[in-house]
Each structure stands twice: as C-alpha cells, then as structure tokens.
C-alpha positions as CSV (number, residue, x, y, z in Angstrom):
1,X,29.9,7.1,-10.9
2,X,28.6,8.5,-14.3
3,X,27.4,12.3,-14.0
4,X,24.1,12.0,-14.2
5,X,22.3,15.7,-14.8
6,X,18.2,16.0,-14.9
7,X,17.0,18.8,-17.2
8,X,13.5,20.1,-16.9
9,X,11.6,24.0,-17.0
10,X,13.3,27.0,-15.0
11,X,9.5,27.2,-14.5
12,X,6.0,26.3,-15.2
13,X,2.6,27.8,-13.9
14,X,0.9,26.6,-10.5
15,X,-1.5,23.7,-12.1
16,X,0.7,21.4,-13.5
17,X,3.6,21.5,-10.3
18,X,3.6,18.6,-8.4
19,X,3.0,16.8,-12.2
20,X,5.6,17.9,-14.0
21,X,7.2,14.6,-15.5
22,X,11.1,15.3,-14.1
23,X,9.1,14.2,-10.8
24,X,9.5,10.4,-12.0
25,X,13.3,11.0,-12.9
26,X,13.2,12.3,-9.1
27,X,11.5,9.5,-7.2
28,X,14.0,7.1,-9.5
29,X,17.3,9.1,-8.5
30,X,16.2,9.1,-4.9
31,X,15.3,5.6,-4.4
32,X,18.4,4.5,-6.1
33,X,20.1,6.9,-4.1
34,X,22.3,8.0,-7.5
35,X,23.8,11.2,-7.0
36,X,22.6,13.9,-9.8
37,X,22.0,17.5,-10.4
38,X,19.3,19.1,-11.4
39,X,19.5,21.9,-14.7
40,X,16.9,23.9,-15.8
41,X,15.4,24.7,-19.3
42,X,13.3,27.7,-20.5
43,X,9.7,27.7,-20.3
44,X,9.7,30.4,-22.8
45,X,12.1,29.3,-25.3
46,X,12.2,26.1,-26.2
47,X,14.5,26.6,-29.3
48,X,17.3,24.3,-31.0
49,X,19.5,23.6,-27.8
50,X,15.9,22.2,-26.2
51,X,15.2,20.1,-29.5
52,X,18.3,18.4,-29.4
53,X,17.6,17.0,-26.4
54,X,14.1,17.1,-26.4
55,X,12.6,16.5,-30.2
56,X,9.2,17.7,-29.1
57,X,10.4,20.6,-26.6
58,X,9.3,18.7,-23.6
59,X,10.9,17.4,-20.1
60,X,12.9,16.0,-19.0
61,X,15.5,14.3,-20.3
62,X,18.9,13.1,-18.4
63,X,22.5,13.3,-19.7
64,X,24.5,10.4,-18.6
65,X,27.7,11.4,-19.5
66,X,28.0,12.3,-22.8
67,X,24.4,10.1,-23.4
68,X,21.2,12.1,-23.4
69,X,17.9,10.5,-23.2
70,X,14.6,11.2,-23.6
71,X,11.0,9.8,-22.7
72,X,10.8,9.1,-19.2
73,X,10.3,5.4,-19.8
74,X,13.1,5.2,-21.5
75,X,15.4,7.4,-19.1
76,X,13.5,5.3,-15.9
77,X,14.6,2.0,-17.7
78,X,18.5,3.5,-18.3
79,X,18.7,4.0,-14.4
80,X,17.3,0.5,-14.2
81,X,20.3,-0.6,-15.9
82,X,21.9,1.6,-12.9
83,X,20.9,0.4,-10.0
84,X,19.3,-3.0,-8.7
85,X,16.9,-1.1,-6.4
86,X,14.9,-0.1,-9.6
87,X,15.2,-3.2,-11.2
88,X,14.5,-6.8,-10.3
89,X,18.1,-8.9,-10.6
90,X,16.5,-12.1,-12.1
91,X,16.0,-12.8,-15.9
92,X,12.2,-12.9,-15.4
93,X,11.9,-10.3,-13.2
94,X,13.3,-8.1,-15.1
95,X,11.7,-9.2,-18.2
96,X,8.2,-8.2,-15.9
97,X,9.4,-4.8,-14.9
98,X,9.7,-4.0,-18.4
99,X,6.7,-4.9,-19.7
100,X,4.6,-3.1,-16.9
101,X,7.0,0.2,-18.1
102,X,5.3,-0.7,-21.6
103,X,1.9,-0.7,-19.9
104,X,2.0,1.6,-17.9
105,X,3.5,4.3,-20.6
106,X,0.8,2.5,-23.7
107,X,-2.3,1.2,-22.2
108,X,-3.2,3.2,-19.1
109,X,-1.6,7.0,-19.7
110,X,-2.7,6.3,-23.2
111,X,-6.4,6.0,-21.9
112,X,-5.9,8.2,-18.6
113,X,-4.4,11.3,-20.2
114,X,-7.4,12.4,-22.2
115,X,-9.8,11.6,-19.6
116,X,-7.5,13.8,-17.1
117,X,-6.9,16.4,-19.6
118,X,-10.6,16.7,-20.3
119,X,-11.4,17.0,-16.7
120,X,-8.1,19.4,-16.2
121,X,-9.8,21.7,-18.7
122,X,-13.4,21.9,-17.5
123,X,-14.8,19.9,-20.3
124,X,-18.8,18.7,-20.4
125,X,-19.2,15.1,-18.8
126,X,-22.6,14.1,-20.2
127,X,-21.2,14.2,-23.9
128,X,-20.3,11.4,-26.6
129,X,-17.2,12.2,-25.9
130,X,-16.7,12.4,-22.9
131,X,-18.2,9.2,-22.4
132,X,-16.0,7.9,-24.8
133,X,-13.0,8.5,-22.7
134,X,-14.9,7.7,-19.6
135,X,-15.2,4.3,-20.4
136,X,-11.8,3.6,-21.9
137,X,-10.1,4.4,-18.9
138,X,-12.9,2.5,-16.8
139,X,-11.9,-0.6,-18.9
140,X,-8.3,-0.2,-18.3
141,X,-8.9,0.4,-14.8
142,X,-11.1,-3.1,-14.1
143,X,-8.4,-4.8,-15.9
144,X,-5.9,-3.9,-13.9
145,X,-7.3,-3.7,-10.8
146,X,-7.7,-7.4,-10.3
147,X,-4.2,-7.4,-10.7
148,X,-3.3,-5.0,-8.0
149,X,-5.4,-6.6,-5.8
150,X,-3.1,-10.0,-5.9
151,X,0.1,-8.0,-5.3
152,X,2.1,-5.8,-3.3
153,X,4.3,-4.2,-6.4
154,X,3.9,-4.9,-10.2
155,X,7.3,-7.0,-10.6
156,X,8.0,-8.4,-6.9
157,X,9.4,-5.8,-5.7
158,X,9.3,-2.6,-6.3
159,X,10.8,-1.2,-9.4
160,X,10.6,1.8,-12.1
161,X,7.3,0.3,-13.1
162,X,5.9,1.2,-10.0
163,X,7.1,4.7,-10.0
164,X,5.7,4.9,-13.6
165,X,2.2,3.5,-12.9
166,X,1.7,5.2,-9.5
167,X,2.2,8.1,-11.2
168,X,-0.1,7.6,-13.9
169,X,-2.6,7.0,-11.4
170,X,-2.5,9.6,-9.1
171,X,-3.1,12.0,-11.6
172,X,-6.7,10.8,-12.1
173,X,-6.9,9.7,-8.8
174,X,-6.6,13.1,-8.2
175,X,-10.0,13.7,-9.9
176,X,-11.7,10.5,-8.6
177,X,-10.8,8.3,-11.4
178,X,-10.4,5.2,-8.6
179,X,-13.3,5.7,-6.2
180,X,-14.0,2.4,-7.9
181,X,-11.1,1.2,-8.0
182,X,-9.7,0.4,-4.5
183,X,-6.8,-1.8,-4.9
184,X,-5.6,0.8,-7.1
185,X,-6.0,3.7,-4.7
186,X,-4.7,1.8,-1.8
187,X,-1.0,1.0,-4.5
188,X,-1.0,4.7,-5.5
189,X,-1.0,5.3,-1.5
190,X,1.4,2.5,-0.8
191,X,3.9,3.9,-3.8
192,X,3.3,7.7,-2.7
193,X,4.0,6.9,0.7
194,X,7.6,5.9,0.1
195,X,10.4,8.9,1.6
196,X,11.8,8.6,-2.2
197,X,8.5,10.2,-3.4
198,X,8.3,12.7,-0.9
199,X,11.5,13.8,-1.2
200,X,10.9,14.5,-5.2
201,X,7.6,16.0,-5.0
202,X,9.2,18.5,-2.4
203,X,12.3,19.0,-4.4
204,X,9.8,19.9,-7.6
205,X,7.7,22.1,-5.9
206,X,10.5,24.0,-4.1
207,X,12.4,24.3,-7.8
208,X,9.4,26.0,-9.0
209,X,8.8,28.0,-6.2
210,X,12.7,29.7,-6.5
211,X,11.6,30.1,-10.3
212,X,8.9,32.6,-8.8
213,X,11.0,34.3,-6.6
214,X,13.5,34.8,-9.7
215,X,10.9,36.2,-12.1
216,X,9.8,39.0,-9.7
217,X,13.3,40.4,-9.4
C-alpha cells in the first residue's frame, strides 16, 4: 500500500473548523478505509515549502509516495483511482462520478461560495449584490434539485462526488440555503450521516483542538 500522508494547518481559528477542506480528504480515506497520516502545516507561515505543495498556500494536499497533489477534486479523484468504494467500477459509471466532481467543484461551489462567504461575513441582504448572488445559487439549486430528488447518490452509488457535493451543501445549508430545497437537505443528511463522515469531522475538530492546547504552552 502507497504511503498516503494528508497535509493541512497545525491550526486555524474556531469559525472555519468543522470546514476546513482536509475534511473531504478525511471522509474519502475513511470510507475507503486507506490507511494514512495526517501532517500539519503552519497557519502562520505559509512560505516556500507550503508553495511547493500548495501554489496558492492553501489545504490540503496529499503525498502519494513521492506524488503530491493538490485541489481536493483532484486529490478525491486520485483515491478514486485507489479504491472502488469511491469510485463506480463500470466505464459509465465512472465516466458519471467524474463529471458530478466537475459540477460539484464549477457550477455549485462556484455559485455557493460567495453567497456563503457574504453571509459568513455579515454582509447586507437587501442589496444588488446580494441579490445577485442570491439568485445564482437559487438557480443552481432548482437545477439540481430535481435531480436529487430521482436518486439515492449522484453516480449509483456512492462515490467521491457525493462527498464533494454534500459538502458543498452543507455549508450553505448551514445558513438555510436549502429550506427550499428539500431533496437537497434530506442528500446532505443522508451523506452526513455516514460513520466515514463522522469519523472525519471528529478527527478535524479534535486536530484543532490539540493545536489550542499547543499554543497556550
């Protein structure tokens, strides 16, 4: 078995935990039961050795051996190549799991992750803007929620393109985004349910609590 390593902060403030994008890496790793370690990178300093890895001094990335990757897409579609719990085992199937990855990563995030950061950071709601963001995610949302409404998981069964767009999800569903959406809400509860999830979101949550404990000695 490769040596599979996860790299992501030594810490990050309160808001963002549970969020942190090494939590998808997680939830793949523990469905796929792969063994890996986790390694930690500095909040503080994210100078050359980060970049290397990391171009725009982000998490995570994974080292596969002597292969380091990048994006989580692109790392959750490696460890698809890994394991056939992440990824369907037919041609087509596979072919579908990819491009959900794709649509989950470009044309939901891409219209959820202003509207989440604008509520995140307290913005107006009754501007132009606002709006604007408002109603491109509400567009992406009644396009896809016909969609979830036909089926249990995006490609069959499940797969790293559930773990991507559940997790897209939740984040606005953490701020209502799907009150109107109920087949969405019901697949983010149905995907969050799964031990694999729990058992990442814990593992996050406790790295960054040992992180606190560390900066106050």
């Amino acid at each position: 078995m490769a040596d599979l390593t996860l790299t992501t902060f030594n810490w990050v403030p309160e808001a963002p935990r549970g969020f942190v994008r090494d939590l998808r890496v997680r939830w793949a790793l523990e469905e796929a039961a792969l063994p890996y370690r986790v390694a930690s990178a500095p909040f503080d300093d994210r100078g050359p050795a980060h970049l290397a890895h990391q171009p725009f001094g982000q998490v995570p990335w994974l080292t596969d051996g002597d292969i380091s990757i990048f994006e989580t897409g692109a790392i959750l579609l490696h460890l698809g190549g890994l394991s056939t719990k992440l990824m369907p085992t037919d041609r087509r199937g596979r072919t579908e799991a990819t491009e959900w990855v794709f649509a989950a990563l470009n044309s939901v995030e891409m219209a959820s992750l202003p509207w989440g950061m604008s509520k995140f950071m307290g913005h107006p709601t009754d501007t132009a803007a606002f709006k604007f963001v408002d109603d491109f995610l509400k567009l992406r949302l009644g396009h896809l929620e016909p969609v979830l409404s036909s089926r249990e998981w995006l490609a069959g069964s499940f797969s790293v393109a559930d773990i991507l767009m559940a997790d897209v999800l939740r984040v606005v569903d953490g701020f209502g985004a799907l009150a109107d959406s109920p087949a969405c809400r019901t697949y983010v509860a149905r995907a969050t349910a799964r031990p694999a999830f729990a058992k990442a979101h814990a593992d996050q949550m406790a790295h960054f609590a040992a992180a606190d404990k560390a900066r106050k000695t």
